[in-house]
Amino acid sequence: MYETQAQWGEQQVPQDELFRSFAVEQGLDMSAFDAAYTDPATLARIEADVADGIALGVQGTPTFFLNGTKIEPTTYGDLADALDAALG
């Protein structure tokens, strides 16, 4: 998803067909995908996740939390080091 973020990120219009094309490319069961995509429970889950993110100070993706603490690695090495230290 990060590789294609320029195609869909920060858009002010729904990108339903684009996301559906990603699902097709991945070989997903499209009947199941369509059912989940249009299920009101999916929207409720997204809204709950957005509210959680706002409450935690998330302002974009990716945002990383490690052991309940927000971390801000600037390189893959920073992230790997933080994970290694936590596993320590």
C-alpha angles and dihedrals in degrees: 000000000000091000090058098037092110088064097054110012120107091009119150094206130063115270096202097139093047093053090045089054090053089053091050091049089053092051095242123168096264095201089056091043093052092047092051093042093055097037111115087221089065091056090047090053092049092049090050091049091050091050090049091050093050091049090052094048097252110162101172148343134317100035118162131209122187119190090343095309124110111237127191110205114180096196138030087250091058090052093046091049092051092050092047091050091050091050089044 
